[in-house]
Amino acid sequence: MKMWCFLILFFSANSYGQRMDAGMILLKNSKLPKTAVLNSTTDLNPEDPMRSILQKHKGAIVYVDIWATWCGPCLAEMSNSKKLRNKLQGKEVVFVYLCINSSSENRWRKLISSKQMAGENYFFDQQYSAALSERYKVKTIPRYILFDQNGDAMSEDAKRPGEDAVLRTINGML
């Protein structure tokens, strides 16, 4: 009986290690955009994580994209987000991507690479997702929030990056 337990544990641990190694190889081969920043939530206030993020970018306009790895409409907007970033390049505008209610941090990293999500990227666990959703009344995604240079929300339900109005609004704030 002891031998069976040992064998089960040995092979379980071994196959887990192989899966982890394969995942790490995949991540090493992924090419993140040069200006993509993967941030840890350890420095954020769990009750109001946005406040901590906005403090970091005081003086800049912050366009926040709230999305999830499983959300088709969220992923469909990423190419429009890239176009918007390119149009605003060189201006004091920061793009922040908050991945909420997603279970796979590895999938998050892969999507940042494949969708070329340059900007500040955060993976929010359930605690941070709940705090953000409660504070900004996020019921559906994708959701966009636009903050001015002082960290005040100009629109808690901003236009999608593919809509011309968002570019006009941001340019008007500069």
Short mmCIF file of C-alpha atoms in Angstrom, two decimals:
data_model
loop_
_atom_site.label_atom_id
_atom_site.label_comp_id
_atom_site.label_asym_id
_atom_site.label_seq_id
_atom_site.Cartn_x
_atom_site.Cartn_y
_atom_site.Cartn_z
CA MET A 1 0.00 0.00 0.00
CA LYS A 2 2.81 2.41 0.88
CA MET A 3 4.47 1.60 -2.42
CA TRP A 4 1.28 2.49 -4.35
CA CYS A 5 0.97 5.80 -2.56
CA PHE A 6 4.60 6.58 -3.30
CA LEU A 7 4.22 5.72 -7.00
CA ILE A 8 1.05 7.79 -7.36
CA LEU A 9 2.69 10.80 -5.70
CA PHE A 10 5.89 10.38 -7.72
CA PHE A 11 4.16 10.25 -11.09
CA SER A 12 1.71 13.02 -10.21
CA ALA A 13 4.52 15.34 -9.19
CA ASN A 14 6.56 14.38 -12.23
CA SER A 15 3.75 15.05 -14.71
CA TYR A 16 2.95 18.34 -12.94
CA GLY A 17 6.57 19.39 -13.33
CA GLN A 18 6.48 18.54 -17.04
CA ARG A 19 3.37 20.67 -17.53
CA MET A 20 5.01 23.56 -15.69
CA ASP A 21 8.19 23.24 -17.78
CA ALA A 22 6.17 23.25 -21.00
CA GLY A 23 4.31 26.36 -19.85
CA MET A 24 7.53 28.13 -18.93
CA ILE A 25 9.06 27.31 -22.33
CA LEU A 26 5.95 28.71 -24.02
CA LEU A 27 6.22 31.91 -21.98
CA LYS A 28 9.93 32.27 -22.72
CA ASN A 29 9.22 32.01 -26.45
CA SER A 30 6.39 34.57 -26.33
CA LYS A 31 7.38 38.01 -27.51
CA LEU A 32 5.88 40.74 -25.39
CA PRO A 33 5.63 44.22 -26.88
CA LYS A 34 8.66 46.34 -25.89
CA THR A 35 6.45 48.75 -23.99
CA ALA A 36 4.29 46.13 -22.27
CA VAL A 37 4.64 46.15 -18.51
CA LEU A 38 3.38 43.19 -16.48
CA ASN A 39 2.58 44.55 -13.05
CA SER A 40 2.14 42.83 -9.73
CA THR A 41 -0.84 43.66 -7.56
CA THR A 42 1.23 43.40 -4.37
CA ASP A 43 1.79 47.18 -4.30
CA LEU A 44 -1.89 48.00 -4.84
CA ASN A 45 -4.48 48.77 -2.20
CA PRO A 46 -6.83 45.75 -2.27
CA GLU A 47 -9.86 47.90 -1.38
CA ASP A 48 -9.30 50.44 -4.19
CA PRO A 49 -6.62 49.18 -6.59
CA MET A 50 -7.31 51.94 -9.15
CA ARG A 51 -6.22 54.66 -6.70
CA SER A 52 -2.75 53.09 -6.49
CA ILE A 53 -2.52 52.81 -10.29
CA LEU A 54 -3.63 56.42 -10.80
CA GLN A 55 -1.08 57.70 -8.26
CA LYS A 56 1.64 56.09 -10.36
CA HIS A 57 0.49 58.03 -13.45
CA LYS A 58 -0.35 61.43 -11.95
CA GLY A 59 -0.13 64.10 -14.63
CA ALA A 60 -1.12 61.76 -17.47
CA ILE A 61 -4.49 60.85 -18.94
CA VAL A 62 -5.24 57.21 -18.12
CA TYR A 63 -7.42 55.07 -20.39
CA VAL A 64 -8.39 51.87 -18.58
CA ASP A 65 -9.49 48.74 -20.41
CA ILE A 66 -11.23 46.18 -18.17
CA TRP A 67 -11.28 42.80 -19.86
CA ALA A 68 -11.06 39.03 -19.34
CA THR A 69 -9.22 36.26 -21.14
CA TRP A 70 -12.48 34.48 -22.01
CA CYS A 71 -14.32 37.59 -23.31
CA GLY A 72 -14.65 37.56 -27.11
CA PRO A 73 -15.74 41.22 -27.46
CA CYS A 74 -12.85 42.27 -25.19
CA LEU A 75 -10.32 40.47 -27.37
CA ALA A 76 -11.91 41.82 -30.56
CA GLU A 77 -11.29 45.41 -29.34
CA MET A 78 -7.57 44.85 -28.70
CA SER A 79 -6.59 45.67 -32.31
CA ASN A 80 -8.55 48.93 -32.04
CA SER A 81 -6.78 49.66 -28.77
CA LYS A 82 -3.43 49.23 -30.51
CA LYS A 83 -4.51 51.67 -33.26
CA LEU A 84 -5.65 54.20 -30.65
CA ARG A 85 -2.33 53.87 -28.78
CA ASN A 86 -0.45 54.49 -32.04
CA LYS A 87 -2.50 57.64 -32.76
CA LEU A 88 -1.70 58.97 -29.28
CA GLN A 89 1.94 57.93 -29.24
CA GLY A 90 4.21 60.57 -27.72
CA LYS A 91 1.37 62.19 -25.78
CA GLU A 92 0.80 62.00 -22.03
CA VAL A 93 -1.69 59.13 -22.26
CA VAL A 94 -1.24 55.83 -20.43
CA PHE A 95 -3.10 52.67 -21.42
CA VAL A 96 -3.88 50.38 -18.49
CA TYR A 97 -5.25 46.87 -19.07
CA LEU A 98 -6.95 45.21 -16.11
CA CYS A 99 -7.67 41.51 -16.61
CA ILE A 100 -10.45 40.51 -14.20
CA ASN A 101 -12.35 37.32 -13.38
CA SER A 102 -9.92 35.11 -15.29
CA SER A 103 -8.47 31.89 -13.99
CA SER A 104 -5.32 31.52 -16.08
CA GLU A 105 -2.42 33.88 -15.60
CA ASN A 106 -0.53 31.98 -18.33
CA ARG A 107 -3.32 32.65 -20.85
CA TRP A 108 -3.25 36.33 -19.81
CA ARG A 109 0.48 36.52 -20.58
CA LYS A 110 0.04 34.78 -23.94
CA LEU A 111 -2.75 37.18 -24.93
CA ILE A 112 -0.64 40.21 -24.02
CA SER A 113 1.95 38.87 -26.42
CA SER A 114 -0.35 37.80 -29.25
CA LYS A 115 -2.53 40.95 -29.08
CA GLN A 116 0.53 43.23 -28.66
CA MET A 117 -0.91 44.90 -25.57
CA ALA A 118 1.66 47.62 -24.93
CA GLY A 119 1.01 49.56 -21.76
CA GLU A 120 0.44 48.71 -18.12
CA ASN A 121 -1.02 45.22 -17.64
CA TYR A 122 -2.45 43.84 -14.40
CA PHE A 123 -3.89 40.41 -13.65
CA PHE A 124 -6.51 40.90 -10.93
CA ASP A 125 -7.38 37.93 -8.74
CA GLN A 126 -10.91 37.52 -7.35
CA GLN A 127 -10.32 39.95 -4.46
CA TYR A 128 -9.06 42.75 -6.71
CA SER A 129 -11.67 41.99 -9.39
CA ALA A 130 -14.45 42.25 -6.80
CA ALA A 131 -13.12 45.53 -5.37
CA LEU A 132 -12.81 47.09 -8.83
CA SER A 133 -16.22 45.84 -9.94
CA GLU A 134 -17.87 47.19 -6.80
CA ARG A 135 -16.14 50.59 -6.89
CA TYR A 136 -16.87 51.25 -10.60
CA LYS A 137 -20.07 49.20 -10.85
CA VAL A 138 -18.63 46.93 -13.51
CA LYS A 139 -21.42 44.56 -14.54
CA THR A 140 -20.31 43.81 -18.12
CA ILE A 141 -17.07 43.79 -20.05
CA PRO A 142 -15.36 45.12 -22.00
CA ARG A 143 -15.53 48.27 -19.95
CA TYR A 144 -13.46 51.41 -20.35
CA ILE A 145 -12.78 54.20 -17.86
CA LEU A 146 -11.11 57.49 -18.73
CA PHE A 147 -9.25 59.46 -16.04
CA ASP A 148 -7.88 62.98 -16.36
CA GLN A 149 -4.40 64.15 -15.35
CA ASN A 150 -5.52 64.56 -11.72
CA GLY A 151 -6.84 61.00 -11.45
CA ASP A 152 -10.49 62.05 -11.61
CA ALA A 153 -12.83 59.83 -13.62
CA MET A 154 -13.99 61.78 -16.67
CA SER A 155 -16.08 58.82 -17.81
CA GLU A 156 -16.67 55.59 -15.90
CA ASP A 157 -18.23 54.14 -19.06
CA ALA A 158 -15.95 55.57 -21.75
CA LYS A 159 -16.24 54.79 -25.45
CA ARG A 160 -14.54 51.74 -26.88
CA PRO A 161 -11.14 52.27 -28.52
CA GLY A 162 -12.63 51.61 -31.96
CA GLU A 163 -15.00 54.58 -31.69
CA ASP A 164 -13.79 57.93 -33.06
CA ALA A 165 -15.35 59.78 -30.12
CA VAL A 166 -12.78 58.44 -27.66
CA LEU A 167 -9.89 59.90 -29.67
CA ARG A 168 -11.63 63.28 -29.85
CA THR A 169 -12.33 63.19 -26.11
CA ILE A 170 -8.73 62.34 -25.20
CA ASN A 171 -7.29 64.95 -27.58
CA GLY A 172 -9.64 67.51 -26.01
CA MET A 173 -8.25 66.67 -22.57
CA LEU A 174 -4.62 67.17 -23.60
#
